[in-house]
Short mmCIF file of C-alpha atoms in Angstrom, two decimals:
data_model
loop_
_atom_site.label_atom_id
_atom_site.label_comp_id
_atom_site.label_asym_id
_atom_site.label_seq_id
_atom_site.Cartn_x
_atom_site.Cartn_y
_atom_site.Cartn_z
CA MET A 1 173.69 -80.51 151.26
CA SER A 2 170.71 -80.94 153.78
CA ALA A 3 167.40 -79.94 152.66
CA ILE A 4 164.32 -79.27 154.43
CA GLU A 5 160.63 -78.44 153.73
CA ILE A 6 159.80 -75.43 154.37
CA ASN A 7 155.73 -74.43 154.91
CA PHE A 8 155.21 -70.66 153.55
CA ASP A 9 151.67 -69.87 155.06
CA ALA A 10 150.21 -66.92 154.04
CA LEU A 11 148.53 -64.56 156.23
CA VAL A 12 144.34 -64.11 155.73
CA GLY A 13 144.01 -60.35 154.76
CA PRO A 14 141.66 -58.05 156.36
CA THR A 15 139.11 -58.59 153.32
CA HIS A 16 138.33 -62.38 154.34
CA HIS A 17 134.72 -62.01 153.69
CA TYR A 18 132.09 -65.26 152.42
CA ALA A 19 130.58 -63.92 148.76
CA GLY A 20 130.14 -67.83 148.07
CA LEU A 21 132.89 -67.04 144.32
CA ALA A 22 134.14 -70.55 144.54
CA LEU A 23 132.29 -72.89 142.57
CA GLY A 24 132.54 -76.54 143.28
CA ASN A 25 134.20 -75.58 146.30
CA LEU A 26 130.82 -76.60 148.53
CA ALA A 27 131.71 -74.82 152.03
CA SER A 28 132.54 -71.69 150.25
CA GLN A 29 128.52 -71.71 148.84
CA LYS A 30 126.96 -72.87 152.44
CA PHE A 31 128.58 -69.98 154.16
CA LYS A 32 127.51 -67.59 151.62
CA HIS A 33 126.53 -63.93 152.66
CA SER A 34 127.70 -65.17 156.83
CA VAL A 35 129.32 -62.58 158.61
CA SER A 36 133.03 -63.31 158.69
CA SER A 37 135.51 -62.27 161.29
CA PRO A 38 139.42 -61.51 159.64
CA ARG A 39 140.54 -60.92 162.65
CA ARG A 40 139.81 -63.98 164.20
CA ALA A 41 140.88 -65.90 160.33
CA ALA A 42 144.07 -64.36 160.96
CA LEU A 43 144.82 -65.46 164.60
CA GLU A 44 144.04 -69.04 163.33
CA GLY A 45 146.02 -69.14 160.77
CA LEU A 46 149.16 -67.61 162.32
CA ALA A 47 148.09 -69.95 165.76
CA LYS A 48 148.78 -72.94 163.38
CA MET A 49 151.55 -71.41 162.33
CA LYS A 50 153.09 -70.71 165.64
CA ARG A 51 152.25 -74.55 166.44
CA LEU A 52 154.19 -76.01 163.75
CA ALA A 53 157.09 -73.84 164.27
CA ASP A 54 157.01 -74.45 167.99
CA LEU A 55 157.43 -79.03 166.42
CA GLY A 56 161.13 -77.79 165.38
CA LEU A 57 159.09 -77.62 161.64
CA ALA A 58 160.66 -74.79 159.61
CA GLN A 59 157.55 -72.27 159.19
CA ALA A 60 157.56 -69.05 156.97
CA VAL A 61 154.98 -66.02 156.55
CA LEU A 62 153.87 -64.15 153.18
CA PRO A 63 152.08 -61.10 153.06
CA PRO A 64 148.09 -61.11 151.62
CA HIS A 65 147.28 -59.31 148.95
CA ASP A 66 145.68 -55.52 148.77
CA ARG A 67 142.25 -55.43 148.66
CA PRO A 68 139.80 -54.44 147.20
CA ASP A 69 141.72 -54.58 144.09
CA LEU A 70 140.56 -51.17 142.83
CA ARG A 71 142.89 -51.20 139.15
CA THR A 72 140.71 -54.51 138.37
CA LEU A 73 137.34 -52.32 139.43
CA ARG A 74 138.62 -49.50 137.11
CA ARG A 75 139.08 -51.80 134.34
CA LEU A 76 136.08 -53.00 134.07
CA GLY A 77 134.47 -49.43 133.70
CA PHE A 78 134.14 -48.72 137.30
CA ALA A 79 135.28 -44.40 137.45
CA GLY A 80 135.96 -41.53 139.71
CA SER A 81 137.40 -41.66 143.36
CA ASP A 82 138.24 -44.81 144.82
CA ALA A 83 134.62 -44.34 147.28
CA GLN A 84 132.88 -43.84 143.75
CA VAL A 85 134.32 -47.05 142.93
CA LEU A 86 133.30 -48.60 145.45
CA ALA A 87 129.63 -47.57 145.59
CA ASP A 88 128.93 -48.04 142.20
CA ALA A 89 130.43 -51.53 141.92
CA ALA A 90 128.35 -52.14 145.07
CA ALA A 91 125.69 -50.72 143.40
CA HIS A 92 125.45 -52.02 139.54
CA ASP A 93 127.63 -55.43 140.13
CA PRO A 94 128.17 -56.49 143.67
CA GLN A 95 129.65 -59.57 142.71
CA THR A 96 132.21 -58.56 140.74
CA LEU A 97 132.80 -56.08 144.05
CA ALA A 98 133.38 -59.24 145.92
CA ALA A 99 135.69 -61.10 143.42
CA CYS A 100 137.52 -57.89 143.50
CA SER A 101 137.39 -57.64 147.49
CA SER A 102 138.41 -61.25 148.40
CA ALA A 103 141.13 -62.60 150.57
CA SER A 104 141.60 -65.86 148.52
CA ALA A 105 145.24 -65.53 148.21
CA MET A 106 145.12 -66.47 152.23
CA TRP A 107 145.00 -70.42 150.46
CA ALA A 108 148.51 -70.50 149.55
CA ALA A 109 148.82 -73.57 148.19
CA ASN A 110 147.24 -72.17 145.02
CA ALA A 111 150.10 -69.39 144.63
CA ALA A 112 152.61 -71.43 142.57
CA THR A 113 154.14 -74.95 141.85
CA VAL A 114 157.93 -75.01 143.26
CA SER A 115 160.18 -77.64 142.40
CA PRO A 116 163.17 -78.22 144.86
CA SER A 117 166.93 -78.06 142.97
CA ALA A 118 167.03 -81.43 143.55
CA ASP A 119 164.71 -82.29 140.89
CA THR A 120 165.80 -79.74 138.07
CA ALA A 121 168.35 -79.84 135.39
CA ASP A 122 169.86 -76.56 136.40
CA GLY A 123 170.00 -77.30 139.97
CA ARG A 124 167.83 -74.13 141.05
CA VAL A 125 164.59 -73.86 142.45
CA HIS A 126 162.28 -73.57 139.87
CA VAL A 127 159.10 -71.37 140.79
CA THR A 128 156.15 -70.82 138.52
CA PRO A 129 152.89 -68.38 140.03
CA ALA A 130 149.50 -70.21 138.81
CA ASN A 131 147.41 -68.42 136.78
CA LEU A 132 144.03 -69.49 138.81
CA VAL A 133 142.29 -68.68 135.18
CA SER A 134 139.18 -70.59 136.39
CA GLN A 135 138.01 -68.81 138.65
CA PHE A 136 137.90 -64.75 138.17
CA HIS A 137 138.47 -63.68 142.05
CA ARG A 138 141.56 -65.68 142.09
CA SER A 139 142.59 -64.81 138.53
CA ILE A 140 144.17 -61.63 139.64
CA GLU A 141 146.22 -63.19 142.04
CA PRO A 142 149.47 -64.07 139.71
CA PRO A 143 150.76 -60.78 139.24
CA THR A 144 150.80 -60.11 142.85
CA THR A 145 151.74 -63.57 143.85
CA ALA A 146 154.64 -63.18 141.52
CA ALA A 147 156.14 -59.89 143.04
CA VAL A 148 156.13 -61.20 146.82
CA LEU A 149 157.96 -64.55 145.30
CA ARG A 150 160.61 -62.67 143.52
CA ALA A 151 160.77 -60.72 146.56
CA ILE A 152 161.86 -63.23 148.69
CA PHE A 153 163.73 -65.74 146.20
CA ALA A 154 165.47 -63.30 144.77
CA ASP A 155 169.12 -64.94 144.26
CA GLU A 156 169.03 -65.69 140.58
CA SER A 157 171.83 -67.80 140.91
CA LYS A 158 169.09 -70.01 143.06
CA PHE A 159 166.15 -69.29 142.38
CA ALA A 160 164.31 -69.89 138.77
CA HIS A 161 161.18 -67.45 138.39
CA HIS A 162 158.92 -68.76 135.60
CA GLU A 163 155.66 -66.34 134.37
CA PRO A 164 152.49 -67.80 135.02
CA LEU A 165 151.06 -69.90 132.39
CA PRO A 166 149.04 -67.78 129.32
CA ALA A 167 145.33 -66.59 131.31
CA THR A 168 143.03 -69.30 129.13
CA PRO A 169 141.26 -72.83 129.83
CA LEU A 170 143.77 -74.62 127.91
CA TRP A 171 146.78 -74.04 130.39
CA ALA A 172 143.89 -73.78 133.41
CA ASP A 173 146.51 -74.27 136.22
CA GLU A 174 145.52 -74.12 140.33
CA GLY A 175 149.26 -74.43 141.93
CA ALA A 176 150.37 -76.78 144.24
CA ALA A 177 146.81 -77.86 145.05
CA ASN A 178 147.42 -80.63 142.38
CA HIS A 179 151.14 -81.17 142.62
CA THR A 180 152.16 -83.76 145.46
CA ARG A 181 156.24 -84.63 145.59
CA LEU A 182 157.13 -87.91 146.87
CA GLY A 183 160.85 -89.05 147.74
CA VAL A 184 163.07 -90.82 150.59
CA ALA A 185 164.63 -87.65 151.66
CA PHE A 186 164.37 -84.16 151.18
CA ASP A 187 167.87 -83.41 149.71
CA ARG A 188 167.97 -86.33 146.57
CA PRO A 189 165.43 -86.66 143.68
CA GLY A 190 162.06 -86.91 143.99
CA ILE A 191 159.07 -87.97 141.89
CA GLU A 192 157.24 -85.29 141.02
CA VAL A 193 153.58 -85.92 140.53
CA PHE A 194 150.63 -83.49 138.85
CA VAL A 195 146.98 -84.44 139.15
CA TYR A 196 144.50 -82.70 136.14
CA GLY A 197 141.12 -82.81 135.71
CA ARG A 198 141.15 -82.91 132.46
CA ASP A 199 142.91 -83.73 129.07
CA ASP A 200 141.63 -81.23 126.32
CA ARG A 201 143.09 -83.66 124.02
CA GLY A 202 139.75 -85.65 124.49
CA LEU A 203 141.54 -88.70 126.26
CA ALA A 204 139.82 -88.43 129.96
CA ALA A 205 136.80 -88.33 131.21
CA LEU A 206 135.03 -84.98 132.66
CA PRO A 207 133.39 -84.12 135.67
CA ARG A 208 128.90 -83.52 135.05
CA ARG A 209 128.42 -81.18 137.93
CA PHE A 210 131.47 -78.90 138.41
CA PRO A 211 133.99 -77.62 136.42
CA ALA A 212 137.96 -79.46 135.88
CA ARG A 213 139.87 -76.87 137.06
CA GLN A 214 143.41 -77.84 136.21
CA SER A 215 144.17 -78.89 132.74
CA ARG A 216 146.50 -81.75 132.00
CA ALA A 217 148.41 -79.43 129.75
CA ALA A 218 149.21 -76.86 131.77
CA SER A 219 150.95 -79.87 134.42
CA GLU A 220 152.95 -80.70 131.39
CA ALA A 221 154.16 -77.43 130.32
CA ILE A 222 155.37 -76.12 133.95
CA ALA A 223 157.30 -79.55 133.89
CA ARG A 224 158.72 -78.47 130.97
CA LEU A 225 159.59 -74.89 132.57
CA HIS A 226 160.73 -76.33 135.60
CA ARG A 227 162.94 -78.89 133.72
CA LEU A 228 162.10 -82.19 135.75
CA ASP A 229 163.97 -85.51 134.42
CA PRO A 230 160.30 -86.83 132.79
CA GLN A 231 161.34 -90.54 134.11
CA ARG A 232 160.81 -88.78 137.41
CA THR A 233 157.68 -86.83 136.70
CA LEU A 234 153.95 -88.26 136.30
CA PHE A 235 150.46 -86.76 135.44
CA VAL A 236 147.28 -88.80 137.06
CA GLN A 237 144.09 -87.49 135.89
CA GLN A 238 141.99 -86.82 139.25
CA ASN A 239 138.56 -88.88 139.67
CA PRO A 240 135.74 -86.76 137.78
CA GLU A 241 133.31 -88.21 140.50
CA ALA A 242 135.11 -86.62 143.09
CA ILE A 243 135.21 -83.69 141.49
CA ASP A 244 131.31 -83.70 141.28
CA ALA A 245 131.57 -84.56 144.86
CA GLY A 246 133.42 -81.14 145.62
CA VAL A 247 136.72 -82.43 145.53
CA PHE A 248 137.97 -79.44 143.20
CA HIS A 249 141.63 -79.96 144.41
CA ASN A 250 143.66 -82.56 144.36
CA ASP A 251 144.53 -81.68 147.76
CA VAL A 252 140.69 -82.07 149.25
CA ILE A 253 140.95 -86.25 148.54
CA CYS A 254 145.24 -86.95 148.78
CA VAL A 255 148.09 -85.83 150.43
CA GLY A 256 151.68 -86.96 150.46
CA ASN A 257 154.78 -86.55 152.29
CA GLN A 258 158.07 -87.85 151.90
CA ASN A 259 157.73 -92.18 151.00
CA VAL A 260 153.81 -91.93 152.14
CA LEU A 261 150.77 -91.69 149.95
CA LEU A 262 147.02 -90.74 152.12
CA TYR A 263 144.50 -90.54 149.20
CA HIS A 264 140.63 -91.73 149.20
CA GLU A 265 139.87 -94.93 147.49
CA GLN A 266 138.08 -92.98 144.69
CA ALA A 267 140.66 -89.84 144.40
CA PHE A 268 142.11 -90.85 141.03
CA ALA A 269 141.24 -92.38 137.88
CA ALA A 270 142.04 -95.79 136.91
CA ALA A 271 145.27 -97.27 137.94
CA ASP A 272 147.07 -94.31 139.10
CA VAL A 273 148.17 -95.32 142.30
CA GLU A 274 150.16 -98.23 140.96
CA ARG A 275 151.91 -95.92 138.59
CA ILE A 276 152.95 -94.19 140.97
CA ALA A 277 154.49 -97.17 143.43
CA ARG A 278 156.05 -98.43 140.42
CA MET A 279 157.90 -94.99 139.51
CA PHE A 280 158.95 -94.88 143.11
CA ASP A 281 162.64 -96.02 144.43
CA GLY A 282 162.16 -97.18 147.65
CA ASN A 283 159.39 -98.10 150.07
CA LEU A 284 156.46 -96.19 149.30
CA HIS A 285 153.62 -96.70 151.84
CA LEU A 286 150.08 -96.19 150.05
CA LEU A 287 147.89 -95.74 152.94
CA GLN A 288 144.39 -95.90 151.17
CA VAL A 289 141.12 -95.18 152.94
CA ARG A 290 138.26 -96.82 151.61
CA ALA A 291 134.84 -95.46 150.14
CA GLY A 292 133.39 -97.66 152.89
CA GLU A 293 135.25 -95.98 155.77
CA LEU A 294 134.48 -92.49 154.81
CA SER A 295 132.24 -91.42 151.66
CA LEU A 296 133.38 -88.86 149.14
CA ALA A 297 131.00 -86.58 150.85
CA GLU A 298 132.44 -87.44 154.22
CA ALA A 299 135.60 -86.78 153.34
CA VAL A 300 135.09 -83.29 151.58
CA GLU A 301 132.43 -82.11 154.99
CA THR A 302 135.99 -82.71 156.98
CA TYR A 303 138.72 -82.14 154.75
CA LEU A 304 140.78 -85.54 156.40
CA PHE A 305 142.74 -85.11 153.00
CA ASN A 306 143.45 -81.43 153.55
CA SER A 307 145.80 -82.02 156.31
CA GLN A 308 149.19 -81.57 156.35
CA LEU A 309 151.34 -84.78 156.52
CA VAL A 310 154.99 -83.54 157.94
CA THR A 311 158.34 -85.23 158.98
CA LEU A 312 159.32 -84.12 162.08
CA PRO A 313 162.88 -83.63 163.55
CA SER A 314 162.37 -87.05 165.20
CA GLY A 315 162.28 -88.02 161.23
CA ARG A 316 158.76 -89.71 162.37
CA MET A 317 155.23 -87.68 160.27
CA LEU A 318 152.71 -85.99 162.25
CA LEU A 319 149.45 -85.23 160.73
CA ILE A 320 147.99 -81.89 161.17
CA ALA A 321 144.27 -82.14 160.55
CA PRO A 322 141.48 -79.69 160.93
CA ALA A 323 139.29 -79.75 164.14
CA GLU A 324 136.36 -81.02 162.30
CA SER A 325 138.52 -84.43 161.54
CA ARG A 326 137.97 -84.59 165.24
CA ASP A 327 134.75 -84.00 165.73
CA ASN A 328 133.85 -86.95 163.04
CA PRO A 329 134.11 -90.43 164.40
CA LYS A 330 134.30 -92.02 161.11
CA VAL A 331 137.71 -89.66 160.48
CA GLN A 332 138.19 -90.67 163.89
CA ALA A 333 138.54 -94.04 163.09
CA VAL A 334 140.36 -93.70 159.81
CA ILE A 335 143.36 -91.70 162.01
CA GLU A 336 143.54 -94.33 164.63
CA ARG A 337 144.08 -96.91 162.46
CA LEU A 338 147.14 -94.92 160.57
CA ILE A 339 148.93 -94.05 163.49
CA ALA A 340 148.32 -97.83 164.53
CA GLY A 341 149.54 -99.09 161.13
CA ASP A 342 153.07 -99.99 160.28
CA ASN A 343 153.71 -96.76 158.35
CA PRO A 344 155.94 -93.72 159.46
CA ILE A 345 152.43 -91.73 160.33
CA ASP A 346 152.67 -92.17 164.38
CA SER A 347 150.55 -88.84 165.70
CA ALA A 348 147.80 -86.31 164.64
CA ILE A 349 147.00 -83.06 165.70
CA TYR A 350 144.11 -80.94 165.41
CA VAL A 351 144.02 -77.05 164.44
CA ASP A 352 141.51 -74.94 164.84
CA VAL A 353 140.99 -72.82 161.07
CA ARG A 354 137.29 -72.68 161.00
CA GLN A 355 137.20 -69.36 159.33
CA SER A 356 138.91 -70.79 156.10
CA MET A 357 137.21 -73.89 156.40
CA GLN A 358 134.14 -72.15 156.08
CA ASN A 359 135.04 -70.66 153.01
CA GLY A 360 136.73 -74.37 151.74
CA GLY A 361 140.15 -74.24 152.73
CA GLY A 362 141.71 -76.18 155.35
CA PRO A 363 145.06 -76.17 157.12
CA ALA A 364 146.68 -77.85 153.59
CA CYS A 365 145.32 -75.34 151.54
CA LEU A 366 146.68 -72.38 154.02
CA ARG A 367 150.95 -73.29 153.30
CA LEU A 368 153.02 -73.63 149.70
CA ARG A 369 155.39 -75.83 150.81
CA VAL A 370 158.96 -74.99 149.54
CA VAL A 371 162.04 -77.72 149.91
CA LEU A 372 165.47 -75.50 150.32
CA ASN A 373 168.61 -76.67 150.93
CA GLU A 374 171.30 -75.00 153.43
CA SER A 375 172.26 -72.46 150.70
CA GLU A 376 168.98 -71.36 149.64
CA ARG A 377 167.66 -71.24 153.10
CA ALA A 378 170.53 -68.78 153.84
CA ALA A 379 169.63 -66.55 150.49
CA VAL A 380 165.92 -65.91 151.61
CA ARG A 381 165.12 -62.20 151.62
CA GLY A 382 163.14 -60.40 154.59
CA ARG A 383 161.78 -61.15 157.58
CA VAL A 384 159.67 -63.97 156.77
CA PHE A 385 160.69 -67.34 159.20
CA LEU A 386 158.66 -67.11 161.83
CA ASP A 387 160.53 -67.09 165.39
CA GLU A 388 158.62 -66.15 169.05
CA GLY A 389 159.47 -61.92 167.98
CA LEU A 390 157.64 -61.98 164.93
CA PHE A 391 154.93 -64.05 165.80
CA ALA A 392 154.29 -61.76 168.74
CA GLU A 393 154.83 -58.63 166.73
CA LEU A 394 152.44 -60.43 163.76
CA LYS A 395 149.31 -61.05 166.46
CA ARG A 396 149.72 -57.13 167.49
CA TRP A 397 149.49 -56.17 163.88
CA ILE A 398 146.17 -58.32 163.47
CA GLU A 399 144.94 -57.23 166.48
CA LYS A 400 145.72 -53.44 165.59
CA HIS A 401 144.66 -54.01 162.09
CA TYR A 402 141.66 -56.59 161.42
CA ARG A 403 138.11 -55.69 161.82
CA ASP A 404 136.45 -58.09 164.20
CA GLU A 405 133.13 -58.90 161.80
CA LEU A 406 132.84 -58.08 157.73
CA ARG A 407 129.85 -58.64 155.97
CA THR A 408 129.41 -58.79 152.45
CA GLY A 409 127.35 -55.10 152.58
CA ASP A 410 130.93 -54.08 154.31
CA LEU A 411 133.00 -54.62 150.91
CA ALA A 412 131.60 -50.78 149.91
CA ASP A 413 133.43 -48.63 152.56
CA PRO A 414 136.21 -46.79 151.77
CA ASN A 415 137.46 -47.05 155.35
CA LEU A 416 138.17 -50.53 154.73
CA GLY A 417 140.28 -50.02 151.81
CA ARG A 418 141.69 -47.40 153.45
CA GLU A 419 142.81 -50.10 156.80
CA SER A 420 143.47 -52.75 154.43
CA ARG A 421 146.31 -50.69 152.75
CA ASP A 422 147.52 -49.50 156.15
CA ALA A 423 147.86 -52.55 157.40
CA LEU A 424 150.04 -53.81 154.09
CA GLU A 425 152.36 -50.64 154.61
CA GLU A 426 153.03 -51.75 158.21
CA LEU A 427 153.46 -54.98 157.38
CA THR A 428 156.53 -54.46 154.73
CA GLY A 429 158.25 -53.38 157.00
CA ILE A 430 157.99 -55.86 159.91
CA LEU A 431 158.89 -58.39 157.09
CA ARG A 432 161.36 -56.09 155.30
CA LEU A 433 160.25 -57.16 151.85
CA GLY A 434 160.29 -53.33 150.10
CA SER A 435 157.63 -51.69 147.81
CA ILE A 436 155.77 -54.77 146.85
CA TYR A 437 152.55 -53.87 146.64
CA GLU A 438 151.45 -51.51 143.39
CA PHE A 439 150.15 -48.80 145.91
CA GLN A 440 153.42 -48.25 147.71
CA THR A 441 155.08 -47.94 144.07
CA SER A 442 152.51 -45.85 141.85
#
């Protein structure tokens, strides 16, 4: 049965702001306390989705999370009415208020790890939400993520849902941002490559400047849960030097699609790329960008490797890069070399996701890749596949509910939370997902 890859992009939430919450994410730190535009951010993300859909690619949407997370603030001792909780948190712990108001679920590449049915022993699509334990503001996401994914992929005969791994450093899991699937065709068994930053058995060097977020133990546990073939599963180590340069996830320094792996010379430790090539059954195009062409710092600044690499209906591949890559002469030279080379990539386009980029997330961060066959696509619940009608309705919804500007000081405004919940209540009706948020069922 034929299968395709579907990009499930998360809609940017109404509380999108710049609080500099992510240690090791250089852009997040650089734009800390800048004025954000939730409306512009959401429209940029939606425009990217529309552009992919117009190219004939399957595109779907995921709803934002409910923020501010009042339940977590109350667990931390802030009490009283909603307005009192927000005011008390703003007065005594504004950074925690910012964390509980984060719209970071917009970066759906961290939402979960998904293995297609062609790779799993029971022939079902397996889904494990990431625990995101390394960052507090993201560690509060798994319950909502799990509820959303269970609502969309509800048919248990086709989809297997697992609980997030235990929320401890040993099992630190950052989702698909550290996972790449390679294979000649989407409907045939592929190779699942898990990239980790640390091995708690002391077998791997560690970065010195920033923490390594993904553990090898977590990657191995997900491979077991998803019942993957050990002969087609590979665990490779991220280069500690890359992490210290601001490569907090592997998708900031490497992107793969089918039989193409585009990566920086300093992406991995040891000879891991050669291990991938030996395991691949067929012609694998290993497209290396040398440090002399583009330094690690330049790769992080321009997010070339956080481009989406997609297969068009024609069978050729397209690189979807951030506008920042278009503006850098060195990156342009690399892209021109790739397009002119003997490989499936024959074109590139550029998308403006500047609001996301300023918080450290490029085009690839905004989407969760899900490979589904025809039967599985038919079982997807809700109105989540983007078409002209849904695009127009979501655009109107954003323009109606989102603020044009947001400062970190605005997070204490109780009206912001009410505006957000009103927006999400309407959105669940648009997407026909039912009551997926706690405030809808409590």
